[in-house]
């Protein structure tokens, strides 16, 4: 009988021979063997997620750089399934022994144990490395980004532009962050893939005051693939837009509470669909039994004017990826077509537990979280109307130009503040209004979207859920909602 040498000795040498400064195919022997150990222990599925991050943020307040915060991190997580039950363990020890200890802990929680060191365990046959970093020429992105000194100079100039544009400015901020992430996914079904992500965002926050009058407006733009993003930012145009909005809202009248027809603006107006409906289409909600749409596939859940997508493909959008955090290539997922529910947003666990097919939507904030079904670029598709057609259909209503923060209940009840709003009278925008809050429920509001314009716009956002905070895009064209409760005075 042939007895294999102890695994810890042979594979520690294999891993040490690889490039520890980079995730590449030199990790194949160790990961393939670790996955084989997990399968030999009785696991139905095993996945390793390795990550390296370089993050930096810069904040300018008034005319000074007040914060410059770098962060470096690396680590890995292992997820083990036994039937439909899973366990996730993370570590910042990327050595072979560190990964093996995490695998052993996850197996133990599920009542499984590693085979003995003398066992002959065949490694998992991993696919040739799908390296999106090389395929898309991403390996040079980080070195081409703005330096810390350049960040500060650009934001100081931007803050000065905002000061020159704004009237009655009490405080002003210009903020930027850059998040560079390298990931490697290896799984017992043979998945073996690497990617590099570069997410950047920059924007303004402005507070204006004149006596007892106050107005606060912000704007943020983002990108996922352009190392020159900060250098190419049109801070002058954004400063003019923010200053104009703050000036309009400074002396605006308070809205009267009631039920109105409203027009929701494009771009960040899509946050209501994202929060009040998009989350209810994630398979995590089906698993919990907290979505009213659980058994509605193939049925009408929205007005016939509504078609909605979730995808990871729009160029430069905040939720755009080449692969998700489970190594699956991203795709376009039709969620709603002419009001009919077509698909859910599913990760691997969601497919296993609900039967809904995976959509390349397994996402996580970092290696300390297991992936979960999460949105990417989620938006309502454009319709046949012009913005003027929507206005012309309303005798008295409200135009919600800029949405603010809000909250959403587990089954879709929501309230959202409106940062910039205007009264609509006889088909025309008249005076500015402030203090408006939109209140409703997803199942009702989706049935009341009766008109969609032809001016789809997307906006960057941050989405928090069970797998942490991830970068997403929200969006829509201008929409007419026939009736919604508006809180005010």
Short mmCIF file of C-alpha atoms in Angstrom, two decimals:
data_model
loop_
_atom_site.label_atom_id
_atom_site.label_comp_id
_atom_site.label_asym_id
_atom_site.label_seq_id
_atom_site.Cartn_x
_atom_site.Cartn_y
_atom_site.Cartn_z
CA UNK A 1 0.00 0.00 0.00
CA UNK A 2 1.27 3.47 -0.93
CA UNK A 3 0.97 6.02 1.87
CA UNK A 4 0.89 9.68 0.91
CA UNK A 5 3.21 12.09 2.73
CA UNK A 6 1.55 14.48 5.20
CA UNK A 7 -0.51 17.03 3.27
CA UNK A 8 0.58 19.99 5.40
CA UNK A 9 4.23 19.47 4.39
CA UNK A 10 3.83 18.94 0.67
CA UNK A 11 1.25 21.67 0.05
CA UNK A 12 2.80 24.32 2.25
CA UNK A 13 5.80 24.06 -0.08
CA UNK A 14 3.57 24.31 -3.17
CA UNK A 15 1.89 27.45 -1.89
CA UNK A 16 5.12 29.07 -0.78
CA UNK A 17 6.44 28.64 -4.32
CA UNK A 18 3.68 30.82 -5.75
CA UNK A 19 3.59 34.60 -6.08
CA UNK A 20 2.41 35.80 -2.66
CA UNK A 21 2.14 39.39 -3.93
CA UNK A 22 -0.52 38.44 -6.46
CA UNK A 23 -3.39 36.02 -6.90
CA UNK A 24 -2.55 33.81 -9.87
CA UNK A 25 -2.43 30.19 -11.03
CA UNK A 26 0.40 29.37 -8.60
CA UNK A 27 -2.35 29.05 -5.96
CA UNK A 28 -3.91 26.14 -7.86
CA UNK A 29 -2.25 23.15 -6.09
CA UNK A 30 -3.03 24.29 -2.55
CA UNK A 31 -6.58 25.45 -3.21
CA UNK A 32 -7.39 22.34 -5.26
CA UNK A 33 -6.16 20.15 -2.43
CA UNK A 34 -8.02 22.12 0.28
CA UNK A 35 -11.22 21.83 -1.71
CA UNK A 36 -10.60 18.11 -2.08
CA UNK A 37 -10.19 17.83 1.68
CA UNK A 38 -13.54 19.54 2.17
CA UNK A 39 -15.27 17.19 -0.22
CA UNK A 40 -13.62 14.16 1.35
CA UNK A 41 -14.94 15.33 4.74
CA UNK A 42 -18.49 15.04 3.41
CA UNK A 43 -19.25 18.63 2.38
CA UNK A 44 -21.61 19.02 -0.56
CA UNK A 45 -19.91 22.22 -1.70
CA UNK A 46 -16.83 24.19 -0.62
CA UNK A 47 -15.72 27.67 -1.74
CA UNK A 48 -12.69 29.84 -0.94
CA UNK A 49 -12.79 33.62 -1.45
CA UNK A 50 -9.43 35.42 -1.24
CA UNK A 51 -9.19 39.20 -1.20
CA UNK A 52 -6.67 42.05 -1.11
CA UNK A 53 -7.76 45.67 -0.73
CA UNK A 54 -6.11 49.08 -0.97
CA UNK A 55 -8.52 51.86 -0.01
CA UNK A 56 -8.03 55.58 0.46
CA UNK A 57 -10.36 58.50 1.11
CA UNK A 58 -9.73 62.24 1.10
CA UNK A 59 -11.95 64.97 2.56
CA UNK A 60 -11.69 68.72 2.06
CA UNK A 61 -13.76 70.97 4.31
CA UNK A 62 -13.88 74.62 3.36
CA UNK A 63 -10.27 75.28 2.23
CA UNK A 64 -8.33 72.57 4.02
CA UNK A 65 -7.68 68.86 3.70
CA UNK A 66 -9.11 67.55 6.97
CA UNK A 67 -8.84 63.80 6.41
CA UNK A 68 -6.64 61.48 4.37
CA UNK A 69 -7.35 57.89 5.34
CA UNK A 70 -5.62 54.86 3.74
CA UNK A 71 -6.48 51.25 4.55
CA UNK A 72 -4.79 48.00 3.52
CA UNK A 73 -6.39 44.61 4.14
CA UNK A 74 -6.15 41.02 3.02
CA UNK A 75 -7.86 37.82 4.01
CA UNK A 76 -9.95 34.87 2.96
CA UNK A 77 -13.23 33.19 3.72
CA UNK A 78 -14.33 29.59 3.30
CA UNK A 79 -17.96 28.57 2.87
CA UNK A 80 -19.06 24.99 3.37
CA UNK A 81 -22.46 23.52 2.52
CA UNK A 82 -23.93 20.34 3.96
CA UNK A 83 -27.25 19.89 2.22
CA UNK A 84 -28.93 23.30 2.31
CA UNK A 85 -27.16 24.28 5.55
CA UNK A 86 -23.99 26.35 5.25
CA UNK A 87 -21.25 27.77 7.44
CA UNK A 88 -18.80 30.62 6.77
CA UNK A 89 -15.44 31.22 8.46
CA UNK A 90 -13.00 34.03 7.63
CA UNK A 91 -9.33 34.60 8.39
CA UNK A 92 -6.57 37.09 7.65
CA UNK A 93 -4.03 34.26 7.50
CA UNK A 94 -3.47 33.40 3.83
CA UNK A 95 -0.93 30.66 4.48
CA UNK A 96 -1.86 27.09 3.63
CA UNK A 97 -2.15 26.22 7.30
CA UNK A 98 -4.30 29.29 7.95
CA UNK A 99 -6.73 28.36 5.18
CA UNK A 100 -6.79 24.76 6.34
CA UNK A 101 -7.63 25.79 9.92
CA UNK A 102 -10.56 27.87 8.65
CA UNK A 103 -11.80 24.95 6.56
CA UNK A 104 -11.54 22.66 9.58
CA UNK A 105 -13.52 25.12 11.74
CA UNK A 106 -16.30 25.43 9.15
CA UNK A 107 -16.51 21.67 8.73
CA UNK A 108 -16.62 21.17 12.48
CA UNK A 109 -19.54 23.55 12.92
CA UNK A 110 -21.48 21.39 10.45
CA UNK A 111 -20.51 18.19 12.24
CA UNK A 112 -17.83 17.15 9.74
CA UNK A 113 -14.11 16.62 10.14
CA UNK A 114 -11.05 16.54 7.93
CA UNK A 115 -9.69 13.15 6.84
CA UNK A 116 -6.51 12.02 8.57
CA UNK A 117 -3.17 13.38 7.39
CA UNK A 118 -2.26 9.94 6.01
CA UNK A 119 -5.34 9.77 3.75
CA UNK A 120 -4.87 9.93 0.02
CA UNK A 121 -7.27 12.72 -1.00
CA UNK A 122 -7.62 13.65 -4.68
CA UNK A 123 -7.58 17.40 -5.37
CA UNK A 124 -10.53 19.09 -7.06
CA UNK A 125 -10.02 19.59 -10.77
CA UNK A 126 -10.11 23.39 -11.10
CA UNK A 127 -10.72 25.07 -14.44
CA UNK A 128 -7.81 27.02 -15.99
CA UNK A 129 -7.72 30.36 -14.19
CA UNK A 130 -10.21 32.84 -15.65
CA UNK A 131 -8.18 35.99 -15.06
CA UNK A 132 -10.30 39.08 -15.76
CA UNK A 133 -7.45 41.24 -14.47
CA UNK A 134 -5.35 40.17 -17.44
CA UNK A 135 -8.19 39.79 -19.94
CA UNK A 136 -9.37 43.37 -19.31
CA UNK A 137 -5.87 44.82 -18.70
CA UNK A 138 -6.69 45.86 -15.14
CA UNK A 139 -3.33 45.10 -13.53
CA UNK A 140 -2.00 48.62 -14.21
CA UNK A 141 -5.05 50.49 -12.98
CA UNK A 142 -3.84 51.22 -9.47
CA UNK A 143 -0.47 52.64 -10.51
CA UNK A 144 -2.22 55.06 -12.88
CA UNK A 145 -4.57 56.55 -10.28
CA UNK A 146 -4.12 59.96 -8.67
CA UNK A 147 -1.51 60.26 -5.93
CA UNK A 148 -2.43 61.46 -2.44
CA UNK A 149 -0.98 64.89 -3.19
CA UNK A 150 -2.98 65.14 -6.41
CA UNK A 151 -6.19 64.10 -4.59
CA UNK A 152 -5.77 66.95 -2.12
CA UNK A 153 -4.98 69.53 -4.80
CA UNK A 154 -7.93 68.54 -6.99
CA UNK A 155 -10.40 68.58 -4.09
CA UNK A 156 -9.13 71.95 -2.82
CA UNK A 157 -9.66 73.42 -6.28
CA UNK A 158 -13.13 71.87 -6.42
CA UNK A 159 -14.08 73.32 -3.03
CA UNK A 160 -12.97 76.74 -4.19
CA UNK A 161 -15.18 76.42 -7.27
CA UNK A 162 -18.15 75.60 -5.04
CA UNK A 163 -17.45 78.65 -2.87
CA UNK A 164 -17.47 80.89 -5.94
CA UNK A 165 -20.70 79.38 -7.26
CA UNK A 166 -22.74 79.29 -4.03
CA UNK A 167 -24.49 82.11 -2.22
CA UNK A 168 -24.86 82.10 1.57
CA UNK A 169 -22.57 79.08 1.89
CA UNK A 170 -22.18 78.07 5.53
CA UNK A 171 -20.22 74.86 5.02
CA UNK A 172 -18.91 73.00 2.00
CA UNK A 173 -17.26 69.66 1.51
CA UNK A 174 -15.54 67.90 -1.37
CA UNK A 175 -14.90 64.20 -0.76
CA UNK A 176 -13.29 61.38 -2.76
CA UNK A 177 -12.55 57.70 -2.21
CA UNK A 178 -10.81 54.97 -4.18
CA UNK A 179 -11.34 51.29 -3.47
CA UNK A 180 -9.01 48.83 -5.24
CA UNK A 181 -9.82 45.16 -4.72
CA UNK A 182 -8.22 41.96 -6.03
CA UNK A 183 -10.19 38.75 -5.53
CA UNK A 184 -9.67 35.06 -6.23
CA UNK A 185 -12.50 32.51 -6.08
CA UNK A 186 -11.95 28.74 -6.04
CA UNK A 187 -14.80 26.26 -5.50
CA UNK A 188 -15.36 22.53 -5.47
CA UNK A 189 -17.46 22.68 -8.66
CA UNK A 190 -14.23 23.65 -10.48
CA UNK A 191 -14.72 27.44 -10.43
CA UNK A 192 -11.37 29.25 -10.45
CA UNK A 193 -11.42 32.96 -11.30
CA UNK A 194 -9.63 36.21 -10.50
CA UNK A 195 -10.74 39.80 -10.85
CA UNK A 196 -9.62 43.33 -10.05
CA UNK A 197 -12.13 46.05 -9.18
CA UNK A 198 -11.45 49.79 -9.04
CA UNK A 199 -14.33 51.78 -7.58
CA UNK A 200 -14.07 55.56 -7.23
CA UNK A 201 -16.46 58.29 -6.19
CA UNK A 202 -16.28 62.05 -5.70
CA UNK A 203 -18.83 64.67 -4.80
CA UNK A 204 -19.97 67.76 -2.95
CA UNK A 205 -22.04 68.58 0.11
CA UNK A 206 -23.20 72.16 0.56
CA UNK A 207 -25.07 73.84 3.43
CA UNK A 208 -26.41 77.33 2.82
CA UNK A 209 -27.93 79.57 5.49
CA UNK A 210 -29.50 83.03 5.54
CA UNK A 211 -30.94 83.93 8.91
CA UNK A 212 -33.43 81.20 9.83
CA UNK A 213 -33.44 79.76 6.30
CA UNK A 214 -31.44 76.56 5.67
CA UNK A 215 -30.80 74.34 2.66
CA UNK A 216 -28.53 71.32 2.30
CA UNK A 217 -27.77 69.68 -1.06
CA UNK A 218 -25.25 67.08 -2.18
CA UNK A 219 -24.17 65.34 -5.35
CA UNK A 220 -21.92 62.34 -5.95
CA UNK A 221 -20.61 60.72 -9.13
CA UNK A 222 -18.81 57.40 -9.46
CA UNK A 223 -16.88 55.09 -11.78
CA UNK A 224 -15.61 51.51 -11.84
CA UNK A 225 -12.91 51.32 -14.49
CA UNK A 226 -11.16 54.64 -15.17
CA UNK A 227 -7.86 55.36 -13.37
CA UNK A 228 -8.14 58.98 -14.57
CA UNK A 229 -11.62 59.39 -13.09
CA UNK A 230 -10.71 62.07 -10.50
CA UNK A 231 -8.65 64.04 -13.02
CA UNK A 232 -11.55 64.07 -15.49
CA UNK A 233 -14.22 65.08 -12.94
CA UNK A 234 -16.17 68.15 -14.11
CA UNK A 235 -16.19 69.80 -10.71
CA UNK A 236 -17.23 73.15 -12.20
CA UNK A 237 -20.48 71.77 -13.64
CA UNK A 238 -21.29 69.85 -10.47
CA UNK A 239 -20.56 72.90 -8.32
CA UNK A 240 -22.95 74.98 -10.44
CA UNK A 241 -25.68 72.31 -10.14
CA UNK A 242 -25.34 71.95 -6.36
CA UNK A 243 -25.22 75.72 -5.81
CA UNK A 244 -28.29 76.24 -8.00
CA UNK A 245 -30.29 73.58 -6.13
CA UNK A 246 -29.31 74.96 -2.73
CA UNK A 247 -30.28 78.45 -3.83
CA UNK A 248 -33.69 77.23 -4.98
CA UNK A 249 -34.37 75.38 -1.73
CA UNK A 250 -33.08 78.07 0.64
CA UNK A 251 -36.25 80.17 0.54
CA UNK A 252 -38.68 77.47 -0.62
CA UNK A 253 -42.12 77.11 0.93
CA UNK A 254 -42.94 73.99 2.94
CA UNK A 255 -45.07 71.46 1.13
CA UNK A 256 -48.61 70.81 2.33
CA UNK A 257 -49.18 67.18 3.29
CA UNK A 258 -51.67 65.19 1.23
CA UNK A 259 -52.01 62.74 -1.62
CA UNK A 260 -50.62 63.95 -4.94
CA UNK A 261 -49.62 62.73 -8.37
CA UNK A 262 -45.84 63.06 -8.46
CA UNK A 263 -43.02 62.93 -10.98
CA UNK A 264 -39.91 61.18 -9.71
CA UNK A 265 -36.72 62.39 -11.38
CA UNK A 266 -34.40 60.08 -13.27
CA UNK A 267 -30.99 58.97 -11.98
CA UNK A 268 -31.08 58.82 -8.14
CA UNK A 269 -34.87 58.87 -8.19
CA UNK A 270 -34.44 55.14 -8.77
CA UNK A 271 -33.51 54.70 -5.10
CA UNK A 272 -37.20 54.11 -4.30
CA UNK A 273 -37.43 51.18 -6.73
CA UNK A 274 -34.13 49.82 -5.43
CA UNK A 275 -35.15 49.98 -1.79
CA UNK A 276 -38.88 49.35 -1.90
CA UNK A 277 -38.98 46.70 -4.64
CA UNK A 278 -35.48 45.55 -5.64
CA UNK A 279 -34.64 44.09 -2.24
CA UNK A 280 -37.91 42.17 -2.26
CA UNK A 281 -36.75 40.39 -5.43
CA UNK A 282 -33.56 39.02 -3.83
CA UNK A 283 -33.68 35.33 -2.95
CA UNK A 284 -32.59 36.10 0.62
CA UNK A 285 -36.07 37.60 1.04
CA UNK A 286 -37.70 34.46 -0.37
CA UNK A 287 -35.71 32.33 2.07
CA UNK A 288 -36.93 34.46 4.98
CA UNK A 289 -40.50 34.61 3.72
CA UNK A 290 -40.44 38.43 3.92
CA UNK A 291 -41.28 39.33 0.32
CA UNK A 292 -44.86 39.73 -0.93
CA UNK A 293 -43.60 38.66 -4.37
CA UNK A 294 -42.47 35.16 -3.30
CA UNK A 295 -45.11 33.29 -5.32
CA UNK A 296 -45.80 35.97 -7.95
CA UNK A 297 -43.43 34.91 -10.74
CA UNK A 298 -45.34 35.17 -14.02
CA UNK A 299 -47.93 37.49 -12.48
CA UNK A 300 -48.43 41.25 -12.66
CA UNK A 301 -46.77 43.06 -9.76
CA UNK A 302 -46.52 46.49 -11.39
CA UNK A 303 -48.27 48.74 -13.91
CA UNK A 304 -47.90 47.58 -17.52
CA UNK A 305 -45.68 50.62 -18.19
CA UNK A 306 -42.93 49.19 -15.94
CA UNK A 307 -40.03 47.08 -17.21
CA UNK A 308 -37.05 46.68 -14.89
CA UNK A 309 -33.56 45.21 -15.13
CA UNK A 310 -30.69 44.21 -12.87
CA UNK A 311 -27.34 43.78 -14.59
CA UNK A 312 -23.59 44.11 -14.15
CA UNK A 313 -22.66 45.24 -17.64
CA UNK A 314 -23.31 48.99 -18.05
CA UNK A 315 -19.97 50.71 -18.83
CA UNK A 316 -18.43 52.37 -15.74
CA UNK A 317 -21.59 52.03 -13.62
CA UNK A 318 -21.13 51.55 -9.87
CA UNK A 319 -22.50 48.02 -9.82
CA UNK A 320 -20.64 46.81 -12.93
CA UNK A 321 -18.48 43.68 -12.54
CA UNK A 322 -16.90 41.06 -14.76
CA UNK A 323 -17.75 38.34 -12.26
CA UNK A 324 -19.61 38.19 -8.99
CA UNK A 325 -18.04 37.18 -5.68
CA UNK A 326 -18.82 33.53 -6.39
CA UNK A 327 -16.85 33.59 -9.65
CA UNK A 328 -19.87 33.61 -11.97
CA UNK A 329 -19.73 35.94 -15.01
CA UNK A 330 -22.29 38.71 -14.68
CA UNK A 331 -25.28 39.05 -16.99
CA UNK A 332 -28.46 41.01 -17.62
CA UNK A 333 -31.44 39.84 -15.61
CA UNK A 334 -34.94 40.89 -16.66
CA UNK A 335 -36.83 41.41 -13.40
CA UNK A 336 -40.13 42.85 -14.60
CA UNK A 337 -41.49 43.02 -18.15
CA UNK A 338 -44.54 45.18 -18.81
CA UNK A 339 -45.53 44.76 -15.18
CA UNK A 340 -45.02 40.95 -15.09
CA UNK A 341 -42.51 39.48 -12.63
CA UNK A 342 -40.00 37.46 -14.67
CA UNK A 343 -36.99 36.68 -12.46
CA UNK A 344 -35.49 37.01 -9.03
CA UNK A 345 -31.95 38.07 -8.06
CA UNK A 346 -30.16 34.88 -6.98
CA UNK A 347 -26.83 33.73 -5.61
CA UNK A 348 -25.66 30.14 -5.15
CA UNK A 349 -27.40 29.66 -1.78
CA UNK A 350 -30.57 31.21 -3.18
CA UNK A 351 -30.57 28.78 -6.10
CA UNK A 352 -30.02 25.85 -3.75
CA UNK A 353 -32.73 26.83 -1.29
CA UNK A 354 -35.38 28.41 -3.53
CA UNK A 355 -34.84 26.85 -6.96
CA UNK A 356 -34.42 30.26 -8.62
CA UNK A 357 -31.53 30.20 -11.14
CA UNK A 358 -28.30 32.02 -10.27
CA UNK A 359 -27.99 35.43 -11.91
CA UNK A 360 -24.35 36.35 -11.18
CA UNK A 361 -25.53 38.31 -8.14
CA UNK A 362 -23.55 36.73 -5.28
CA UNK A 363 -21.91 39.75 -3.67
CA UNK A 364 -20.20 40.70 -0.41
CA UNK A 365 -18.57 43.74 1.15
CA UNK A 366 -15.32 41.90 1.88
CA UNK A 367 -13.87 38.54 2.86
CA UNK A 368 -15.45 38.62 6.33
CA UNK A 369 -18.91 38.07 4.78
CA UNK A 370 -20.41 35.16 2.90
CA UNK A 371 -21.83 36.16 -0.48
CA UNK A 372 -25.56 36.80 -0.73
CA UNK A 373 -28.03 37.74 -3.46
CA UNK A 374 -27.48 41.45 -4.04
CA UNK A 375 -28.39 44.02 -6.67
CA UNK A 376 -25.85 45.43 -9.14
CA UNK A 377 -27.12 48.05 -11.64
CA UNK A 378 -30.87 48.06 -11.02
CA UNK A 379 -33.21 50.34 -12.92
CA UNK A 380 -36.57 50.85 -14.56
CA UNK A 381 -36.26 50.91 -18.35
CA UNK A 382 -37.14 54.00 -20.40
CA UNK A 383 -40.62 54.38 -21.86
CA UNK A 384 -42.12 56.16 -24.89
CA UNK A 385 -42.93 59.54 -23.31
CA UNK A 386 -41.14 62.88 -23.08
CA UNK A 387 -40.64 64.59 -19.73
CA UNK A 388 -43.01 67.31 -20.96
CA UNK A 389 -45.72 64.68 -21.53
CA UNK A 390 -45.53 63.67 -17.88
CA UNK A 391 -45.77 67.28 -16.74
CA UNK A 392 -48.67 67.98 -19.08
CA UNK A 393 -50.71 65.15 -17.59
CA UNK A 394 -50.76 66.72 -14.09
CA UNK A 395 -53.01 69.60 -13.03
CA UNK A 396 -51.60 69.86 -9.52
CA UNK A 397 -48.79 67.69 -8.20
CA UNK A 398 -45.15 67.60 -7.12
CA UNK A 399 -41.92 67.16 -9.05
CA UNK A 400 -39.34 65.35 -6.89
CA UNK A 401 -36.05 66.39 -8.45
CA UNK A 402 -33.57 65.16 -5.83
CA UNK A 403 -34.23 62.30 -3.44
CA UNK A 404 -32.70 62.14 0.02
CA UNK A 405 -32.44 59.47 2.67
CA UNK A 406 -35.19 57.18 3.86
CA UNK A 407 -36.15 53.89 5.43
CA UNK A 408 -37.81 50.72 4.20
CA UNK A 409 -39.62 48.05 6.18
CA UNK A 410 -39.04 44.33 5.72
CA UNK A 411 -41.99 43.90 3.35
CA UNK A 412 -41.68 47.13 1.35
CA UNK A 413 -43.20 49.94 3.42
CA UNK A 414 -41.10 53.05 2.82
CA UNK A 415 -40.62 56.73 3.52
CA UNK A 416 -38.14 58.90 1.67
CA UNK A 417 -37.21 62.54 2.14
CA UNK A 418 -37.11 64.76 -0.93
CA UNK A 419 -34.16 67.17 -0.93
CA UNK A 420 -35.39 69.24 -3.86
CA UNK A 421 -39.02 69.47 -4.97
CA UNK A 422 -41.26 71.78 -7.02
CA UNK A 423 -44.97 72.36 -7.32
CA UNK A 424 -46.60 71.36 -10.62
CA UNK A 425 -49.60 73.48 -11.64
CA UNK A 426 -51.52 73.07 -14.88
CA UNK A 427 -48.73 71.05 -16.47
CA UNK A 428 -45.94 73.49 -15.52
CA UNK A 429 -43.26 73.57 -12.82
CA UNK A 430 -43.88 76.63 -10.65
CA UNK A 431 -42.47 77.27 -7.16
CA UNK A 432 -39.88 75.32 -5.13
CA UNK A 433 -41.01 73.25 -2.14
CA UNK A 434 -39.16 71.74 0.81
CA UNK A 435 -39.92 69.35 3.64
CA UNK A 436 -41.58 66.68 1.47
CA UNK A 437 -41.52 63.00 2.47
CA UNK A 438 -42.87 60.24 0.22
CA UNK A 439 -44.73 57.50 2.10
CA UNK A 440 -46.03 54.26 0.62
CA UNK A 441 -45.78 50.53 0.11
CA UNK A 442 -44.03 48.73 -2.73
CA UNK A 443 -46.98 46.57 -3.77
CA UNK A 444 -49.15 49.67 -4.15
CA UNK A 445 -46.70 52.15 -5.62
CA UNK A 446 -45.56 49.77 -8.39
CA UNK A 447 -49.14 49.62 -9.67
CA UNK A 448 -49.35 53.43 -9.83
CA UNK A 449 -46.38 54.13 -12.12
CA UNK A 450 -48.43 54.99 -15.18
CA UNK A 451 -45.89 56.82 -17.41
CA UNK A 452 -42.15 56.43 -18.06
CA UNK A 453 -40.19 58.99 -20.06
CA UNK A 454 -37.40 58.23 -22.53
CA UNK A 455 -34.53 59.74 -20.51
CA UNK A 456 -33.03 56.88 -18.49
CA UNK A 457 -30.36 58.06 -16.07
CA UNK A 458 -28.15 56.11 -13.64
CA UNK A 459 -26.59 57.17 -10.34
CA UNK A 460 -24.08 55.57 -7.93
CA UNK A 461 -25.16 54.30 -4.55
CA UNK A 462 -24.22 52.20 -1.54
CA UNK A 463 -26.38 49.28 -0.48
CA UNK A 464 -26.29 47.62 2.92
CA UNK A 465 -27.68 44.16 3.56
CA UNK A 466 -26.78 40.75 5.00
CA UNK A 467 -23.39 40.61 3.22
CA UNK A 468 -22.31 44.13 4.14
CA UNK A 469 -22.20 47.31 2.06
CA UNK A 470 -21.68 46.96 -1.70
CA UNK A 471 -21.50 49.42 -4.58
CA UNK A 472 -24.64 49.58 -6.70
CA UNK A 473 -26.29 51.69 -9.37
CA UNK A 474 -29.84 52.95 -9.06
CA UNK A 475 -31.71 54.46 -11.96
CA UNK A 476 -34.81 55.15 -13.96
CA UNK A 477 -36.26 57.62 -16.44
CA UNK A 478 -38.62 60.28 -15.11
CA UNK A 479 -41.70 58.48 -13.78
CA UNK A 480 -45.24 59.58 -13.12
CA UNK A 481 -46.84 58.05 -10.02
CA UNK A 482 -50.59 58.64 -10.15
CA UNK A 483 -51.00 59.02 -6.40
CA UNK A 484 -48.69 58.89 -3.38
CA UNK A 485 -48.89 60.14 0.18
CA UNK A 486 -46.68 63.18 0.75
CA UNK A 487 -45.81 64.16 4.29
CA UNK A 488 -45.22 67.85 4.93
CA UNK A 489 -46.82 70.64 6.94
#
